[in-house]
Tab-separated table of C-alpha atoms in Angstrom:
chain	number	residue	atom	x	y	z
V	13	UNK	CA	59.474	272.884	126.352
V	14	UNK	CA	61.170	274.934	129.106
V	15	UNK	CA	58.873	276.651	131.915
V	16	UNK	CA	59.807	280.106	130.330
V	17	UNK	CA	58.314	279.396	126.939
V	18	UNK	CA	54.964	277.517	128.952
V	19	UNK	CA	54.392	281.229	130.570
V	20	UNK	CA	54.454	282.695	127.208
V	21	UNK	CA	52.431	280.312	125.780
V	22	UNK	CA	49.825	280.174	128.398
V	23	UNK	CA	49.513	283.512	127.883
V	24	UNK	CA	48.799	283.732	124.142
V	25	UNK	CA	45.200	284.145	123.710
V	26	UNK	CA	43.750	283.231	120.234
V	27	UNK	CA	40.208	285.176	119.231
V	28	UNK	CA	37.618	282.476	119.284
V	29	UNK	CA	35.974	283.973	116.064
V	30	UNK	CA	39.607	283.346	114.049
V	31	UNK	CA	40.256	279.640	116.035
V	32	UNK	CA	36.702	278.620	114.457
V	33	UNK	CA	38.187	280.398	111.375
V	34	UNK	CA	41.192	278.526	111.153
V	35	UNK	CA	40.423	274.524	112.598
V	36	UNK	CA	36.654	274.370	111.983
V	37	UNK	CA	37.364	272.715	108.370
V	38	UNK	CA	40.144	270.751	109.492
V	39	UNK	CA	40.117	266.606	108.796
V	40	UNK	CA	39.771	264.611	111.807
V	41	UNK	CA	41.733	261.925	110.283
V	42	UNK	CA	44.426	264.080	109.870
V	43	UNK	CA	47.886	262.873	111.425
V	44	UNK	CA	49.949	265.533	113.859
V	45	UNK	CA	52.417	266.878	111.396
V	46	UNK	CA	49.299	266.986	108.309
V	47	UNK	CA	47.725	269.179	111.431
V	48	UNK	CA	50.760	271.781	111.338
V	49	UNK	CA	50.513	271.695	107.852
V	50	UNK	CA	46.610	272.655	107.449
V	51	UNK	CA	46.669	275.403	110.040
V	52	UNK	CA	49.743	277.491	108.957
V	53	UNK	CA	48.236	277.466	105.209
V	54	UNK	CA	45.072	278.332	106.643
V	55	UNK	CA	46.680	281.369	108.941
V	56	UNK	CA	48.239	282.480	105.468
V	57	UNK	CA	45.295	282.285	104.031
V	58	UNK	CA	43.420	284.655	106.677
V	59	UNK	CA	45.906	286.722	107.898
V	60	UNK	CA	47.577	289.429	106.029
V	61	UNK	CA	50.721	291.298	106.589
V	62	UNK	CA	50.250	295.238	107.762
V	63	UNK	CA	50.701	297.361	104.727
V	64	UNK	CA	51.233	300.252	107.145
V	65	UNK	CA	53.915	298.838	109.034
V	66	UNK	CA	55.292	298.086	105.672
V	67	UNK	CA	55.617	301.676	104.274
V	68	UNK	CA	56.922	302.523	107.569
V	69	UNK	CA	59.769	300.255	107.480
V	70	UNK	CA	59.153	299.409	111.124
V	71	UNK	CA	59.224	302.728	112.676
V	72	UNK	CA	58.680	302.607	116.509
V	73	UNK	CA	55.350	304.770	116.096
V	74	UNK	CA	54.081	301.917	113.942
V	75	UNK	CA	55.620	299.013	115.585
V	76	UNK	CA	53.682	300.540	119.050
V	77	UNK	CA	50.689	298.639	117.533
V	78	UNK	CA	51.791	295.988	117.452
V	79	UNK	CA	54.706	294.637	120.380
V	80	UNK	CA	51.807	294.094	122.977
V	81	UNK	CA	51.040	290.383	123.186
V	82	UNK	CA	47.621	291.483	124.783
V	83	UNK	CA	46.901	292.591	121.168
V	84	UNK	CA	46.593	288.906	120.065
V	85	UNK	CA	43.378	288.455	121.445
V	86	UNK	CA	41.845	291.404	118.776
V	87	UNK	CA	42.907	289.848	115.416
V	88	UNK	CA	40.364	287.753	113.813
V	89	UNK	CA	38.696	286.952	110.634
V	90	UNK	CA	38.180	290.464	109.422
V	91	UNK	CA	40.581	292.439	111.780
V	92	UNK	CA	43.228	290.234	110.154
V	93	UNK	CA	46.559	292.923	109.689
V	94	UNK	CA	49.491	290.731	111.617
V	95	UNK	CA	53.394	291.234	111.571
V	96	UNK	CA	55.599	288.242	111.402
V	97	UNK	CA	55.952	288.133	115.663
V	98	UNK	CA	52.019	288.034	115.663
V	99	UNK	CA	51.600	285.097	113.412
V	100	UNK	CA	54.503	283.039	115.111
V	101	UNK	CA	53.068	283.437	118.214
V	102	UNK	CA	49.360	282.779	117.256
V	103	UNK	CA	50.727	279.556	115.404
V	104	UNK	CA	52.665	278.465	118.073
V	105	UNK	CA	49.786	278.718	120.503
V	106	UNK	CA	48.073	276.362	117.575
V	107	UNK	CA	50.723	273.823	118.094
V	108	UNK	CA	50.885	273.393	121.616
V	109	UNK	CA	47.160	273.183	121.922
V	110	UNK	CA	47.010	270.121	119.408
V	111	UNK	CA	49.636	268.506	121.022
V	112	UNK	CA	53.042	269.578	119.571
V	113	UNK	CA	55.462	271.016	122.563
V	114	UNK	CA	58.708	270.731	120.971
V	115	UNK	CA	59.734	274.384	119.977
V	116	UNK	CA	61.462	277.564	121.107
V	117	UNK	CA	59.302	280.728	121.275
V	118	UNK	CA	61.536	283.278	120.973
V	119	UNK	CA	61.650	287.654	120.918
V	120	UNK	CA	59.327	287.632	123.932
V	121	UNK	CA	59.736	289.366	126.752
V	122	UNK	CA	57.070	289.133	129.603
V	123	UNK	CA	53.442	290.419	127.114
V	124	UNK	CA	55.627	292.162	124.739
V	125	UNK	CA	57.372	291.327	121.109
V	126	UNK	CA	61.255	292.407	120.969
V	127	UNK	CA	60.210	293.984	117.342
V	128	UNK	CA	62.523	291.750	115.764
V	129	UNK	CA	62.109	288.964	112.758
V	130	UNK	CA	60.685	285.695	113.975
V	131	UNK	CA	60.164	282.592	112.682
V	132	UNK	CA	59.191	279.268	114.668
V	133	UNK	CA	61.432	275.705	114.472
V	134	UNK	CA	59.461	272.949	115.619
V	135	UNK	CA	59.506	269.252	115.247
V	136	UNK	CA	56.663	267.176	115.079
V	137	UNK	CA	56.834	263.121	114.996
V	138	UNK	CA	60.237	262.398	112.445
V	139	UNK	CA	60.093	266.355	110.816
V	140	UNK	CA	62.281	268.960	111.765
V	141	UNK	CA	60.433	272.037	110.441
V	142	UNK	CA	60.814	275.610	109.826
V	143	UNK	CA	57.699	278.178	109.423
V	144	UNK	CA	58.420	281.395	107.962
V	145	UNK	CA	55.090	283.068	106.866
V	146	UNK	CA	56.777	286.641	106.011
V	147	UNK	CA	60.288	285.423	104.135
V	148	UNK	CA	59.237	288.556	102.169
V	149	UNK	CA	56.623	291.112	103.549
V	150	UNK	CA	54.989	291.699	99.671
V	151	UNK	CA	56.167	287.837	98.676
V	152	UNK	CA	56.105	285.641	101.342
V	153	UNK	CA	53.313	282.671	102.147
V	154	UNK	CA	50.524	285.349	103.417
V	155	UNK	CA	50.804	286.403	100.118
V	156	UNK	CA	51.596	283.323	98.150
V	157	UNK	CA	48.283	281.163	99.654
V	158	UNK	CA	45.607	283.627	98.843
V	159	UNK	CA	46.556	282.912	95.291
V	160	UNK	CA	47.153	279.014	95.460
V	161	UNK	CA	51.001	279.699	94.444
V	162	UNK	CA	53.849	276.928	95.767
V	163	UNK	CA	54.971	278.194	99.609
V	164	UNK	CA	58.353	279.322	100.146
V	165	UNK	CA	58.654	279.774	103.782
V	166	UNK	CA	57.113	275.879	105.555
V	167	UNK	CA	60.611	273.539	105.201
V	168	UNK	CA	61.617	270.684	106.326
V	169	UNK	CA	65.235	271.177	108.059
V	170	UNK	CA	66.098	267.357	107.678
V	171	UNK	CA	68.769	266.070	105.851
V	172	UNK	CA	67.227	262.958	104.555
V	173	UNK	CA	66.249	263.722	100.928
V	174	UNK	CA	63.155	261.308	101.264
V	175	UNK	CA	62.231	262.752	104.165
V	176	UNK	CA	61.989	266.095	102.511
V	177	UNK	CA	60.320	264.626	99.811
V	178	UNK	CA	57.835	263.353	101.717
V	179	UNK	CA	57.088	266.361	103.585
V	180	UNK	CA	56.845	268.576	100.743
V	181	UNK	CA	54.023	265.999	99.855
V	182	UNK	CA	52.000	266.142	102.636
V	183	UNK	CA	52.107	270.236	102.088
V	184	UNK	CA	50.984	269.617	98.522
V	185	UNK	CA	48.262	267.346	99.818
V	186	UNK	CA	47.142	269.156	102.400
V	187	UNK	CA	46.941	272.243	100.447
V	188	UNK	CA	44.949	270.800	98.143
V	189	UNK	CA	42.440	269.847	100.511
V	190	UNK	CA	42.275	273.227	101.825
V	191	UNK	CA	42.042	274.851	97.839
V	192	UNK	CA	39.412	272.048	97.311
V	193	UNK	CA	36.854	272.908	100.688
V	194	UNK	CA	37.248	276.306	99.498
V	195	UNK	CA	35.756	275.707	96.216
V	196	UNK	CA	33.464	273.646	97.229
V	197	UNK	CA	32.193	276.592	98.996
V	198	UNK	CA	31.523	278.039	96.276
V	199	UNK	CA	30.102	275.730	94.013
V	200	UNK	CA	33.489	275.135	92.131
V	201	UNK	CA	34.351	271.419	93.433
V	202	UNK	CA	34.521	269.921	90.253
V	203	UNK	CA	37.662	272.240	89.311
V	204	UNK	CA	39.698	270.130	91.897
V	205	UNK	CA	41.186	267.203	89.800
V	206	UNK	CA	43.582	264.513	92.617
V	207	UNK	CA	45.540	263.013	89.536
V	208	UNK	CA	47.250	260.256	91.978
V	209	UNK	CA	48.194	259.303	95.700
V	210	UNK	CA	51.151	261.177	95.293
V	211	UNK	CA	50.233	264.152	92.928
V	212	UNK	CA	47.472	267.086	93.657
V	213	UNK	CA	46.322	269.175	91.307
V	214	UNK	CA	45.570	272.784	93.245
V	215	UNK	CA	43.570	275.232	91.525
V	216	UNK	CA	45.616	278.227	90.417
V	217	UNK	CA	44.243	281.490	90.962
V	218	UNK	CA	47.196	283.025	88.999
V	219	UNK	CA	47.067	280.752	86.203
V	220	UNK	CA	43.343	281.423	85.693
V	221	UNK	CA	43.864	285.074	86.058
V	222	UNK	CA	46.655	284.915	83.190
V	223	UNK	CA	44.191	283.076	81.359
V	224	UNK	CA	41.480	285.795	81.723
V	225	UNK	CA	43.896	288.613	80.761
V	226	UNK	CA	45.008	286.524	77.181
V	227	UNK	CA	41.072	286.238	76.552
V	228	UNK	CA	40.663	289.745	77.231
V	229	UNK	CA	43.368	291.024	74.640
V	230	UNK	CA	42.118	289.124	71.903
V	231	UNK	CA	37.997	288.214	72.236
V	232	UNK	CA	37.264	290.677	70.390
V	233	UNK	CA	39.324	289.577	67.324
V	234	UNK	CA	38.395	286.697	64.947
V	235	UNK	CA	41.244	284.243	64.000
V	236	UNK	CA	41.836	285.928	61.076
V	237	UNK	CA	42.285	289.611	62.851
V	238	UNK	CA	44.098	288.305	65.774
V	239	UNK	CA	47.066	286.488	62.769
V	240	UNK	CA	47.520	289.585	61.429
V	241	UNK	CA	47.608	291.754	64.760
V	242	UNK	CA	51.298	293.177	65.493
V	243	UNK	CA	53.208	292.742	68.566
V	244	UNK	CA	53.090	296.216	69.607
V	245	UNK	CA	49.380	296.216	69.443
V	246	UNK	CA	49.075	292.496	71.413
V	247	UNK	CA	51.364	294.602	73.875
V	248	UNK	CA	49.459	297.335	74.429
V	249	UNK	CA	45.908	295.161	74.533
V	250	UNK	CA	47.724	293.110	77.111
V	251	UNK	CA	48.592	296.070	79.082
V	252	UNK	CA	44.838	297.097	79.145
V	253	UNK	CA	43.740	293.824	80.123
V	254	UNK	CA	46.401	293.809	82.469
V	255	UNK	CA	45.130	297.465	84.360
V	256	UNK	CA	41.298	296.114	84.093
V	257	UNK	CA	42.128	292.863	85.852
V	258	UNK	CA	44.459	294.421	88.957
V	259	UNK	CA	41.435	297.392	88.751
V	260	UNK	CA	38.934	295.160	89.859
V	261	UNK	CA	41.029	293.052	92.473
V	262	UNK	CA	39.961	293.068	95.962
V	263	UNK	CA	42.447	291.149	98.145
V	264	UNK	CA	44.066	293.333	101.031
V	265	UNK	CA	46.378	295.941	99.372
V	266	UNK	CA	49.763	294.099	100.714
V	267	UNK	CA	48.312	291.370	98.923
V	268	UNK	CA	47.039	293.113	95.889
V	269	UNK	CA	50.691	294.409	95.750
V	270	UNK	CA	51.810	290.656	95.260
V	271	UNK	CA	48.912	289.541	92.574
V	272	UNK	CA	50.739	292.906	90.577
V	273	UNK	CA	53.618	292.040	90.762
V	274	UNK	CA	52.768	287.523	90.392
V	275	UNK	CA	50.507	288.528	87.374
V	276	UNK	CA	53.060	290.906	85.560
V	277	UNK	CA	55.579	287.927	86.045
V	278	UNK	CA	53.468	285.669	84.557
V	279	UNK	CA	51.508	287.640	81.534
V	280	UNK	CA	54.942	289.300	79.964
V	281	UNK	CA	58.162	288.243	78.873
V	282	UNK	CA	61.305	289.075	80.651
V	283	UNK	CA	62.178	291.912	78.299
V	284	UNK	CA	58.469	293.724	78.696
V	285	UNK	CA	58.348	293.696	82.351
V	286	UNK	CA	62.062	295.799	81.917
V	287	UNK	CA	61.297	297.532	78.839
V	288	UNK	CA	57.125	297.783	78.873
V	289	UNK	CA	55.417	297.472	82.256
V	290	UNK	CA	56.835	298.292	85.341
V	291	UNK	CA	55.126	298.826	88.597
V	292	UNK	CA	56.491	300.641	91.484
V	293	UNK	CA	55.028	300.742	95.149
V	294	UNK	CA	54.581	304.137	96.925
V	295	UNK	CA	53.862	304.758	100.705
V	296	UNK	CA	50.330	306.666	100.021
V	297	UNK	CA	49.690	309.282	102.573
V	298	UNK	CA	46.468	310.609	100.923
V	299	UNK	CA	44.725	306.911	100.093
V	300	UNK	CA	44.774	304.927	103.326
V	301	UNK	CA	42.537	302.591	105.590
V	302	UNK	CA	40.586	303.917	108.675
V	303	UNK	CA	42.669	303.730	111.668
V	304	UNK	CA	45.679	303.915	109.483
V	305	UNK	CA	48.376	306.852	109.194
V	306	UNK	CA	49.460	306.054	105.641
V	307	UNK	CA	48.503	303.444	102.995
V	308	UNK	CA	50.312	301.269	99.776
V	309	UNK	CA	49.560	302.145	96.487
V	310	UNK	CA	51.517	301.794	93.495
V	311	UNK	CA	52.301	303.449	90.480
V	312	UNK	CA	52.298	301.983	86.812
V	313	UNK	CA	54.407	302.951	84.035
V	314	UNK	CA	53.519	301.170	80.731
V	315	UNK	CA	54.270	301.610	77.030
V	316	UNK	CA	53.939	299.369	73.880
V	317	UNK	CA	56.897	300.949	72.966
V	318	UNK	CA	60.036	300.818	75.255
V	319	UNK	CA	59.356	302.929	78.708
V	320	UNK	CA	61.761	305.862	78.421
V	321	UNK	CA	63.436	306.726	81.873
V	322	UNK	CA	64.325	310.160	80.979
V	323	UNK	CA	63.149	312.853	82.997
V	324	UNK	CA	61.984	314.989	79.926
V	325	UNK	CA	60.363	312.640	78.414
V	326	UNK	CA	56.538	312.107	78.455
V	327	UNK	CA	56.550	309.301	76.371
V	328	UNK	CA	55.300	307.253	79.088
V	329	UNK	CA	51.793	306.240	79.973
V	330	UNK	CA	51.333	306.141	84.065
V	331	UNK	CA	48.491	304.642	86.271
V	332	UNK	CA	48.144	305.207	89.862
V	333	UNK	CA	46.813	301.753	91.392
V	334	UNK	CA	44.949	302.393	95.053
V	335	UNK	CA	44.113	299.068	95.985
V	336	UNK	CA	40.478	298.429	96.480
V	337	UNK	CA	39.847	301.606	95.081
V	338	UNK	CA	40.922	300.968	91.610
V	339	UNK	CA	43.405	302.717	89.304
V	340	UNK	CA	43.541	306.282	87.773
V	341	UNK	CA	44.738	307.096	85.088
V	342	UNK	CA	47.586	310.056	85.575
V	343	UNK	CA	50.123	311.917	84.197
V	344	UNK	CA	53.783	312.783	85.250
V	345	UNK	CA	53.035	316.016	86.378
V	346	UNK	CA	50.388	314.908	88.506
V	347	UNK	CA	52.428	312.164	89.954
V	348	UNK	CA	55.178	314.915	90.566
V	349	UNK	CA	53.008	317.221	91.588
V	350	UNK	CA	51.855	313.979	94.745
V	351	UNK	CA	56.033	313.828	95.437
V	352	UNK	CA	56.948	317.288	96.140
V	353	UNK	CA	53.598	317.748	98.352
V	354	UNK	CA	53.961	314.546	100.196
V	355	UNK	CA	50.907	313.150	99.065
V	356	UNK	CA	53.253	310.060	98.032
V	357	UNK	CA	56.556	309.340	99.085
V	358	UNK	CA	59.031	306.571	96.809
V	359	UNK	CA	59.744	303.634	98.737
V	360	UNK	CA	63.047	301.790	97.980
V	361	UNK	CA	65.139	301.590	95.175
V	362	UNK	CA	64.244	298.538	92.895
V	363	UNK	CA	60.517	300.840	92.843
V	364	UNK	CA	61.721	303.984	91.750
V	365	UNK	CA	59.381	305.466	89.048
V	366	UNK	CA	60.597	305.738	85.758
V	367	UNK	CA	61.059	308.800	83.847
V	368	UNK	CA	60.435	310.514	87.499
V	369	UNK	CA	62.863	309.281	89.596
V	370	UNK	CA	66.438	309.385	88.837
V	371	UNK	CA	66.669	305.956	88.078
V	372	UNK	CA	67.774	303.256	85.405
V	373	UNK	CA	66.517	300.293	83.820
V	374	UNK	CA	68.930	298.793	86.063
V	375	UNK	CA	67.362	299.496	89.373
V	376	UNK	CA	64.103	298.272	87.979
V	377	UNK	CA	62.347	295.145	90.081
V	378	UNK	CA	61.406	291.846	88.088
C-alpha cells in the first residue's frame, strides 16, 4: 500500500454503532480471506443503495450529499442510504483494519469522492478479488443479500479454475453462516440444513415468498376446484397474490424495487411478465422520505388477458406501488393526470408504462 492510499485510509472513519453492526457476529476461527467474505455480505446486508440519488441519475445537487468523505462517519445501522464510493471506502477501511493492505483506493481526492463508479481489487492470501456491491443500482449485491439470492458482484480474478472454485465456496459457506445467525435470531435455526463440507443450503427468502404467493392463489380452492380452474383465472389470482405480497413488503424502497422485480421473475412465465404483469419504476416527487427531494415508486400494469399498449385503450388494470406505504389501486387517467403535473416523472426506457407511454412490448424490462 502506497503512502497516498494510507492518508486516505487513515482518514476513513467507520460509525462505531454500524462496526458493532457489521463484525460483532463474526467467527473467530475464521481465516483472512473467510473475513473479507463475511463483512462485505454483511455491508450488503445493512447498507442500501440511495433511491434518491437513483431517480436523480447522479445529478450534482444529489451527488452534494454524498462526495464528502467526512460523511462516512454518519451512516450506520438505521441511517444506512450509501452510493457505491461510500461502501468501497467503508469496506476498504474493514480490510486494512483486519489486516489486509494489498489494494488500490481509488476516486479520492483529499476528503472528497470524484463522483465516479468504484469498485475495490484486493488480494488476500492466494485470491485475487474483485468487490462490486452496486454492479446494478436496483440489482446488484445490496439488493441481492437482503433476499439470500447468489451474489453477482464478489469474484475471484484468478485464472486457476480450482481456485475459483474454491472461492466461490467459501462465499457459499460463509453466507450461509451469516443466513443461519440470522435465523437463529429469530427462532428459525432449524430451517438451516449444511447438506455436506462442500454444499450449504441458504435459506431463500425469494423461494419462500414464491411459495407464499402459489398458496395464496389457490387455498381457498379444494383439489377438485383448483383441477378445473382456467389459466386466465390462476393468472389473475396470481396477480392478486402477487400485489398483496409486494403490499405488505417493508425492505428499503431501492430494495423493495428488486424483491418486484426478483418475485415477478420468479412467480410468472416468460410470456406473462411481457404479456400480463409488468412493472415500471417512476421517480415519485409527491411520495418521498424525510430529508429527501424525491422518492421511487413504481407503477403496475396487469391483466389476465394480454396488457394492451395502446394509448386508447383502458383495458388495463394499473397499481401504483409506494414502497412502505403500500399500493393503490389507480386508473390511467389518474396516473396521467401524476405525469403532466409532475407528481411522477418516467424514468428510462425499458420502464415506460404501458398503454401511457408511447412504448412497445419491445421496450418492456424482464
Amino acid at each position: 500500500m502506497d503512502g497516498e492510499t494510507l492518508d486516505i485510509i487513515n482518514n476513513i472513519k467507520i460509525n462505531s454503532d454500524l462496526k458493532n453492526e457489521i463484525i460483532c457476529d463474526m467467527p473467530s476461527n475464521f481465516s483472512l480471506v473467510e473475513k473479507a467474505i463475511y463483512i462485505y455480505i454483511k455491508m450488503c446486508k445493512v447498507l442500501t443503495y440511495d433511491e434518491e440519488f437513483y431517480v436523480f441519475n447522479q445529478e450534482t445537487n444529489v451527488q452534494l450529499k454524498h462526495i464528502d468523505m467526512r460523511n462516512l462517519t454518519k451512516i450506520t445501522p438505521d441511517n444506512n442510504k450509501v452510493v457505491c464510493y461510500e461502501f468501497n471506502a467503508i469496506y476498504a477501511k474493514f480490510l486494512y483494519e483486519i489486516g489486509i493492505t494489498d489494494f488500490e483506493l481509488l476516486g479520492i481526492s483529499g476528503m472528497v469522492f470524484n463522483g465516479r463508479h468504484q469498485k475495490l481489487n484486493f488480494t488476500v492470501d492466494e485470491y485475487e478479488i474483485e468487490a462490486d456491491s452496486t454492479t446494478s443500482s436496483i440489482n446488484g449485491d445490496m439488493n441481492k443479500a437482503k433476499l439470500n439470492s447468489p451474489l453477482v458482484g464478489l469474484k475471484c480474478r484468478n485464472i486457476d479454475e480450482k481456485l475459483i472454485r474454491k472461492f466461490n465456496m467459501l462465499i457459499s459457506k460463509v453466507y450461509s453462516i451469516i443466513v443461519r445467525q440470522e435465523l437463529e435470531k429469530l427462532g428459525k435455526g432449524a430451517m438451516y440444513v449444511d447438506l455436506s463440507v462442500d454444499n450449504y443450503m441458504i435459506h431463500g427468502i425469494l423461494d419462500e415468498a414464491r411459495m407464499d404467493l402459489l398458496e395464496k392463489a389457490s387455498s381457498d380452492l379444494s383439489d377438485e376446484e383448483f383441477d378445473k380452474l382456467s389459466e386466465k383465472d390462476y393468472l389473475k389470482r396470481r396477480i392478486n397474490s402477487y400485489i398483496e405480497i409486494l403490499s405488505n413488503c417493508n425492505l428499503s424502497p431501492i430494495d423493495t424495487m428488486h424483491f418486484s422485480l426478483a418475485l415477478r421473475n420468479v412467480a410468472f412465465n416468460e410470456l406473462e411478465k411481457k404479456t400480463n404483469i409488468i412493472v415500471s419504476y417512476v421517480k415519485d416527487n409527491e411520495e418521498y422520505a424525510e430529508g429527501k427531494e424525491a422518492g421511487l415508486s413504481a407503477i403496475i400494469t396487469a391483466s389476465e388477458n394480454n396488457i394492451n399498449y395502446n394509448r386508447d385503450s383502458n383495458d388495463n388494470n394499473y397499481y401504483y406501488f409506494i414502497p412502505s406505504k403500500g399500493i393503490i389501486k389507480t386508473s390511467k387517467q389518474e396516473i396521467i393526470d401524476k405525469l403532466e403535473n409532475g407528481k411522477l416523472e418516467q424514468m428510462e426506457d425499458e420502464y415506460l408504462i404501458p398503454g401511457i407511454s408511447s412504448c412497445d412490448d419491445s421496450k418492456i424490462n424482464l
